[in-house]
Amino acid sequence: MSLRTEARQYGVAIRAMLIFTVVLGVGYTAVITGIGQLLLPAQANGSLATLNGKPTGSSLIGQGFTDKDGKALPEWFQSRPSAAGDGYDGAASSGSNLGPENADLVKSIGERQATIAESDGVVVEQIPADAVTASASGLDPHISPAYAEIQVNRVAQARNLSPQEVQSLVTENTSPRDLGYLGEPTVNVLRLNLALAKLKG
Amino acid sequence: MAVFFGILQIFTLVAVLAIIYRPLGDYMARMFSGGRDLRIERGFYRLLGVNPLSEQSWRAYLRSVLMFSIVGLLFVYLLQRTQAILPYSLGLPAVPEGLAFNTASSFVANTNWQSYSPEVTMGYTVQFAGLAVQNFVSAAVGIAVAVALVRGLSRRGSSTIGNFWVDLTRGLWRLLLPLSVVVAVVLLIGGVIQNFNGFVSLTTLTGGSQTIPGGPVASQEAIKLLGTNGGGFFNANSAHPFENPTAWTNLLEIVLMLAIPFSLPRTFGTMVGDKRQGTAILAVMSTIFAVSLTAMTIFEASGAGTAARAAGGALEGKEDRFGIFGSALFGSASTLTSTGAVNSMHDSFTALGGMMAMLNMMLGEITPGGTGSGLYGMLVLAIITVFIAGLLVGRTPEYLGKKIGPREIKLASIYILITPTLVLAGTALSIALPGVREDVLKTSILNSGLHGLSEVLYAFTSAANNNGSAFAGLTANTPWFNTALGIAMLLGRFLPIVFVLALAGSLAAQEKIPATTGTLPTHRPQFVGLLLGVVVIVTALTYFPVLALGPLAEGLN
């Protein structure tokens, strides 16, 4: 192949890449952004949850309900352990990536179980697995209904509420499986805690 | 109960794939079998300076594939290197050379291995103008090469195998772009974000502050899965609630990964004029898929291993909304196609569950494999099978009326040697090379011991097979891994393509020989069984010794 034909063919490849970038990169992204912002602005902007008109998080992104030292605040339902940054850092989504035999992971699980057993007044066997394991994203907004269940008494006591009152909020904020059979039943922790906050209101 | 729902979810998936198999497969067959150009396509060809009616020899076709990919490689590299001056870069600096090379190779090779954490590395422009565009075009290149091989099998006495620019264009304009638009809107409805807000800081319920990320995610998510690419907009990939917010988006994303790879056998059957041939290929793909999925699900549900037993279930690195079943299904689909997206962290899987992810990739990404690459990989193994069957039961080695002679067997044999060589050499060098070894053990490996070897093995398996998923504990943003994995991805993608297209050319040139009593029928269960055997023996067994040193040893301990 002569140099000239080769140069001509590279010209084709370069023009193709430029046009694809304009259409598939810029155009396509712009169209989807337009549709999202015009027709589905709530979802497109992150499904924000508000308290008294102020955004206080995203209902899809988990939050930590701890004090500055990372200690669990008893009056809030607790999320799962998080490996995103220092915990629930939306700019640093991540799992722990610790392996199934990793000694540090085994140790952390034991410590988390001890902490929860003490704070929630339960035995280790009652603590579900999701309560002591970090999620894949580090931003899991959910806990299992079982983990919500064992927190009810602690939260009620810390807030001077009856366990029945708290329990009914848990029930209201428990979602069944999608379409009745996809995935797992979940409790959205931020929504549940927002309901608690409004109760006090 | 959870088991019942888990199985129901799998049945739903199978039903959806079964429904789209014919229409999508036939649509692709029509698309690549001549027909008129759309007006927009004619304009596009004029801009390119390409005559859509002229056909290419296999050499010219290959040259176009390689030139287009080299241009793409440079383009993505330059975008990353100039990030500081691009709009919507979120104040991020230029991506360093080594990482930029690795990332450019990764996305051009349809691998989407990510040595970086996107949130702190890639601004929006690099993502949508560089990475997302490669998600589209690398998938279309894979389909084009597969179609070229199918033409080689269906044509007789032809010196050409199609026109790359036409195949590329039609794959994009008529298939990937329209589907992506629809899918992106559905994902938006599910809660996937699409904005240019950057990182927004909020005050949380407890009075602390939290950063909420933004970005044009839905548009990129759609083609990431549809094109079996897998590179996440965020570090947590499809585990991130903004990429995959609900259990139903999770199932949708699984469908997207499998839709094109599982429908291409129909395209193949239709194009060679014997649909039963496509069904036979589909049967092989489905059988291995079913067995592998069952195994991974059982391993994860068993909750084996010290950590999972202590916690009461293998939920480390899994999201509550997907659960064990939604995670194992996604993980299987992602590693059996060449997607490599994750909705759960494979590094934290049970030892044997993680091994299944590895084994899935080691099968060579053919059950059903990547968009296009799955079909051409499987067809190469079908050619090997008729040859072996010829030796075993004394049949004349021919496939679809094409004689499988010394030239075809040489090409197919070299094809199947490339990936294992890259995987095993790469892993061995990482552990053996003085200087590299210390760096790998100290800097890169997160989990020491047997699991550490698994992390390195997983990385090279993923790169050479163009999957892109990871045992993500491995710190791969080092000079050694950026370079070695970058080279493994490029060689693992383009060397096989060279041999596939050579094979296409050699087959197309042949006349069709009529079937005789000595011909092995390639649409019957007997052939399906033989091909299954060849797939398992030729690909997976190659890796048995190294698996025994890593995940098997860990899981059986």
mmCIF file of C-alpha atoms in Angstrom, chain A:
data_model
loop_
_atom_site.group_PDB
_atom_site.id
_atom_site.type_symbol
_atom_site.label_atom_id
_atom_site.label_comp_id
_atom_site.label_asym_id
_atom_site.label_seq_id
_atom_site.Cartn_x
_atom_site.Cartn_y
_atom_site.Cartn_z
ATOM 1 C CA MET A 1 0.000 0.000 0.000
ATOM 2 C CA SER A 2 1.394 3.370 -0.949
ATOM 3 C CA LEU A 3 1.926 6.067 1.614
ATOM 4 C CA ARG A 4 -0.756 8.108 -0.068
ATOM 5 C CA THR A 5 -3.439 5.445 0.196
ATOM 6 C CA GLU A 6 -2.450 4.875 3.787
ATOM 7 C CA ALA A 7 -2.755 8.567 4.603
ATOM 8 C CA ARG A 8 -6.114 8.656 2.840
ATOM 9 C CA GLN A 9 -7.377 5.722 4.904
ATOM 10 C CA TYR A 10 -6.217 7.278 8.142
ATOM 11 C CA GLY A 11 -8.149 10.335 7.024
ATOM 12 C CA VAL A 12 -11.285 8.194 6.837
ATOM 13 C CA ALA A 13 -10.658 6.828 10.332
ATOM 14 C CA ILE A 14 -10.049 10.276 11.800
ATOM 15 C CA ARG A 15 -13.155 11.777 10.193
ATOM 16 C CA ALA A 16 -15.206 8.829 11.403
ATOM 17 C CA MET A 17 -13.940 9.229 14.964
ATOM 18 C CA LEU A 18 -14.683 12.962 14.937
ATOM 19 C CA ILE A 19 -18.242 12.469 13.692
ATOM 20 C CA PHE A 20 -18.886 9.660 16.163
ATOM 21 C CA THR A 21 -17.613 11.869 18.970
ATOM 22 C CA VAL A 22 -19.981 14.648 17.980
ATOM 23 C CA VAL A 23 -23.014 12.402 17.534
ATOM 24 C CA LEU A 24 -22.503 9.627 20.110
ATOM 25 C CA GLY A 25 -20.545 11.642 22.634
ATOM 26 C CA VAL A 26 -21.965 15.159 22.573
ATOM 27 C CA GLY A 27 -25.315 14.805 20.783
ATOM 28 C CA TYR A 28 -26.551 11.661 22.481
ATOM 29 C CA THR A 29 -25.494 12.886 25.931
ATOM 30 C CA ALA A 30 -27.193 16.227 25.317
ATOM 31 C CA VAL A 31 -30.453 14.624 24.198
ATOM 32 C CA ILE A 32 -30.619 12.326 27.221
ATOM 33 C CA THR A 33 -29.713 15.209 29.537
ATOM 34 C CA GLY A 34 -32.474 17.304 27.949
ATOM 35 C CA ILE A 35 -35.047 14.555 28.384
ATOM 36 C CA GLY A 36 -33.940 13.985 31.968
ATOM 37 C CA GLN A 37 -33.950 17.630 32.993
ATOM 38 C CA LEU A 38 -37.251 18.466 31.272
ATOM 39 C CA LEU A 39 -39.339 15.354 31.890
ATOM 40 C CA LEU A 40 -37.741 13.614 34.881
ATOM 41 C CA PRO A 41 -35.913 16.333 36.809
ATOM 42 C CA ALA A 42 -36.317 14.697 40.226
ATOM 43 C CA GLN A 43 -34.625 11.476 39.166
ATOM 44 C CA ALA A 44 -32.102 13.145 36.866
ATOM 45 C CA ASN A 45 -30.852 15.287 39.718
ATOM 46 C CA GLY A 46 -30.414 12.517 42.240
ATOM 47 C CA SER A 47 -33.818 11.881 43.905
ATOM 48 C CA LEU A 48 -33.139 14.399 46.650
ATOM 49 C CA ALA A 49 -34.945 14.086 49.970
ATOM 50 C CA THR A 50 -35.925 17.247 51.815
ATOM 51 C CA LEU A 51 -36.651 18.254 55.389
ATOM 52 C CA ASN A 52 -38.504 21.539 55.872
ATOM 53 C CA GLY A 53 -37.927 22.344 52.239
ATOM 54 C CA LYS A 54 -34.153 21.901 52.479
ATOM 55 C CA PRO A 55 -32.351 19.040 50.734
ATOM 56 C CA THR A 56 -30.920 16.769 53.354
ATOM 57 C CA GLY A 57 -29.586 13.963 51.207
ATOM 58 C CA SER A 58 -30.561 11.660 48.377
ATOM 59 C CA SER A 59 -33.072 8.925 49.018
ATOM 60 C CA LEU A 60 -30.864 6.674 46.884
ATOM 61 C CA ILE A 61 -27.617 7.385 48.725
ATOM 62 C CA GLY A 62 -27.068 6.110 52.230
ATOM 63 C CA GLN A 63 -25.938 8.338 55.097
ATOM 64 C CA GLY A 64 -24.042 7.706 58.279
ATOM 65 C CA PHE A 65 -25.941 8.479 61.480
ATOM 66 C CA THR A 66 -22.946 8.802 63.723
ATOM 67 C CA ASP A 67 -21.158 11.515 65.649
ATOM 68 C CA LYS A 68 -17.893 13.065 64.526
ATOM 69 C CA ASP A 69 -15.871 10.157 65.873
ATOM 70 C CA GLY A 70 -17.970 7.649 63.953
ATOM 71 C CA LYS A 71 -19.856 6.485 67.041
ATOM 72 C CA ALA A 72 -23.438 5.415 66.381
ATOM 73 C CA LEU A 73 -26.088 7.911 67.553
ATOM 74 C CA PRO A 74 -28.706 5.800 69.382
ATOM 75 C CA GLU A 75 -31.681 8.008 68.403
ATOM 76 C CA TRP A 76 -31.258 7.274 64.684
ATOM 77 C CA PHE A 77 -31.596 4.032 62.810
ATOM 78 C CA GLN A 78 -28.115 2.973 61.783
ATOM 79 C CA SER A 79 -27.037 2.233 58.197
ATOM 80 C CA ARG A 80 -24.702 -0.596 57.229
ATOM 81 C CA PRO A 81 -20.938 -0.281 57.709
ATOM 82 C CA SER A 82 -19.478 1.701 54.787
ATOM 83 C CA ALA A 83 -16.121 1.562 53.009
ATOM 84 C CA ALA A 84 -16.745 4.763 51.025
ATOM 85 C CA GLY A 85 -14.103 7.199 52.250
ATOM 86 C CA ASP A 86 -14.578 7.708 55.998
ATOM 87 C CA GLY A 87 -18.064 6.297 55.622
ATOM 88 C CA TYR A 88 -20.849 7.245 53.203
ATOM 89 C CA ASP A 89 -18.627 9.655 51.285
ATOM 90 C CA GLY A 90 -20.537 10.303 48.059
ATOM 91 C CA ALA A 91 -17.319 11.328 46.335
ATOM 92 C CA ALA A 92 -15.587 8.021 47.078
ATOM 93 C CA SER A 93 -17.934 5.091 46.419
ATOM 94 C CA SER A 94 -16.241 1.784 47.224
ATOM 95 C CA GLY A 95 -16.543 -1.617 48.824
ATOM 96 C CA SER A 96 -13.952 -2.878 51.275
ATOM 97 C CA ASN A 97 -12.752 -5.548 48.809
ATOM 98 C CA LEU A 98 -11.616 -7.626 51.756
ATOM 99 C CA GLY A 99 -11.447 -11.311 50.878
ATOM 100 C CA PRO A 100 -13.427 -14.160 52.433
ATOM 101 C CA GLU A 101 -10.561 -15.226 54.701
ATOM 102 C CA ASN A 102 -9.204 -11.759 55.439
ATOM 103 C CA ALA A 103 -8.257 -11.549 59.115
ATOM 104 C CA ASP A 104 -9.043 -7.835 59.419
ATOM 105 C CA LEU A 105 -12.520 -8.406 58.017
ATOM 106 C CA VAL A 106 -13.194 -11.283 60.392
ATOM 107 C CA LYS A 107 -12.049 -9.114 63.291
ATOM 108 C CA SER A 108 -14.223 -6.146 62.213
ATOM 109 C CA ILE A 109 -17.274 -8.366 61.921
ATOM 110 C CA GLY A 110 -16.737 -9.583 65.492
ATOM 111 C CA GLU A 111 -16.308 -6.043 66.804
ATOM 112 C CA ARG A 112 -19.376 -4.768 64.981
ATOM 113 C CA GLN A 113 -21.427 -7.621 66.380
ATOM 114 C CA ALA A 114 -20.228 -6.865 69.916
ATOM 115 C CA THR A 115 -21.082 -3.170 69.522
ATOM 116 C CA ILE A 116 -24.574 -3.833 68.188
ATOM 117 C CA ALA A 117 -25.278 -6.552 70.746
ATOM 118 C CA GLU A 118 -24.513 -4.066 73.486
ATOM 119 C CA SER A 119 -26.293 -1.013 72.060
ATOM 120 C CA ASP A 120 -29.409 -2.836 70.897
ATOM 121 C CA GLY A 121 -29.611 -5.372 73.699
ATOM 122 C CA VAL A 122 -29.645 -8.425 71.445
ATOM 123 C CA VAL A 123 -27.592 -11.600 71.192
ATOM 124 C CA VAL A 124 -25.169 -12.036 68.309
ATOM 125 C CA GLU A 125 -27.358 -14.684 66.643
ATOM 126 C CA GLN A 126 -30.128 -12.089 66.192
ATOM 127 C CA ILE A 127 -27.908 -9.710 64.231
ATOM 128 C CA PRO A 128 -28.389 -10.109 60.468
ATOM 129 C CA ALA A 129 -25.384 -10.290 58.141
ATOM 130 C CA ASP A 130 -26.010 -6.940 56.454
ATOM 131 C CA ALA A 131 -25.600 -5.137 59.783
ATOM 132 C CA VAL A 132 -21.975 -6.201 60.115
ATOM 133 C CA THR A 133 -20.795 -6.180 56.490
ATOM 134 C CA ALA A 134 -19.888 -3.235 54.274
ATOM 135 C CA SER A 135 -21.924 -2.882 51.087
ATOM 136 C CA ALA A 136 -20.474 -2.923 47.566
ATOM 137 C CA SER A 137 -20.892 0.790 46.930
ATOM 138 C CA GLY A 138 -20.353 2.000 50.474
ATOM 139 C CA LEU A 139 -23.500 4.055 49.774
ATOM 140 C CA ASP A 140 -26.189 1.401 50.266
ATOM 141 C CA PRO A 141 -29.282 3.378 51.317
ATOM 142 C CA HIS A 142 -30.960 0.285 52.720
ATOM 143 C CA ILE A 143 -30.877 -2.121 55.603
ATOM 144 C CA SER A 144 -32.724 -5.405 55.853
ATOM 145 C CA PRO A 145 -36.069 -5.426 57.741
ATOM 146 C CA ALA A 146 -34.354 -7.745 60.239
ATOM 147 C CA TYR A 147 -31.715 -5.128 61.040
ATOM 148 C CA ALA A 148 -34.385 -2.427 61.413
ATOM 149 C CA GLU A 149 -36.312 -4.733 63.718
ATOM 150 C CA ILE A 150 -33.538 -5.093 66.307
ATOM 151 C CA GLN A 151 -33.012 -1.308 66.387
ATOM 152 C CA VAL A 152 -36.615 -0.407 67.231
ATOM 153 C CA ASN A 153 -36.328 -0.609 71.032
ATOM 154 C CA ARG A 154 -33.096 1.370 71.164
ATOM 155 C CA VAL A 155 -34.472 4.183 69.005
ATOM 156 C CA ALA A 156 -37.756 4.279 70.916
ATOM 157 C CA GLN A 157 -35.954 4.502 74.227
ATOM 158 C CA ALA A 158 -33.575 7.221 73.050
ATOM 159 C CA ARG A 159 -36.515 9.293 71.775
ATOM 160 C CA ASN A 160 -38.991 8.596 74.557
ATOM 161 C CA LEU A 161 -41.381 7.046 72.100
ATOM 162 C CA SER A 162 -43.308 3.852 72.428
ATOM 163 C CA PRO A 163 -41.825 0.920 70.523
ATOM 164 C CA GLN A 164 -45.182 0.592 68.720
ATOM 165 C CA GLU A 165 -44.881 4.104 67.317
ATOM 166 C CA VAL A 166 -41.380 3.432 66.009
ATOM 167 C CA GLN A 167 -42.380 0.021 64.757
ATOM 168 C CA SER A 168 -45.194 1.485 62.686
ATOM 169 C CA LEU A 169 -42.750 3.901 61.040
ATOM 170 C CA VAL A 170 -40.485 0.966 60.194
ATOM 171 C CA THR A 171 -43.411 -0.850 58.638
ATOM 172 C CA GLU A 172 -44.373 2.233 56.600
ATOM 173 C CA ASN A 173 -40.827 2.574 55.292
ATOM 174 C CA THR A 174 -40.282 -1.073 54.451
ATOM 175 C CA SER A 175 -40.416 -1.792 50.732
ATOM 176 C CA PRO A 176 -41.360 -5.228 49.471
ATOM 177 C CA ARG A 177 -39.462 -6.875 46.646
ATOM 178 C CA ASP A 178 -39.804 -4.994 43.328
ATOM 179 C CA LEU A 179 -42.886 -6.260 41.468
ATOM 180 C CA GLY A 180 -43.341 -8.612 44.383
ATOM 181 C CA TYR A 181 -40.392 -10.857 43.564
ATOM 182 C CA LEU A 182 -37.262 -9.005 42.400
ATOM 183 C CA GLY A 183 -34.406 -8.368 44.799
ATOM 184 C CA GLU A 184 -34.919 -8.305 48.569
ATOM 185 C CA PRO A 185 -37.264 -6.437 50.928
ATOM 186 C CA THR A 186 -35.519 -3.319 52.217
ATOM 187 C CA VAL A 187 -35.853 -0.444 54.637
ATOM 188 C CA ASN A 188 -34.660 2.937 53.387
ATOM 189 C CA VAL A 189 -32.732 4.317 56.355
ATOM 190 C CA LEU A 190 -32.777 7.996 55.384
ATOM 191 C CA ARG A 191 -36.520 7.953 54.702
ATOM 192 C CA LEU A 192 -37.157 6.162 57.969
ATOM 193 C CA ASN A 193 -35.048 8.627 59.932
ATOM 194 C CA LEU A 194 -36.725 11.550 58.147
ATOM 195 C CA ALA A 195 -40.065 10.171 59.276
ATOM 196 C CA LEU A 196 -38.706 10.061 62.822
ATOM 197 C CA ALA A 197 -37.480 13.639 62.551
ATOM 198 C CA LYS A 198 -40.862 14.832 61.295
ATOM 199 C CA LEU A 199 -42.614 12.984 64.110
ATOM 200 C CA LYS A 200 -40.729 15.046 66.622
ATOM 201 C CA GLY A 201 -41.342 18.069 64.485
#
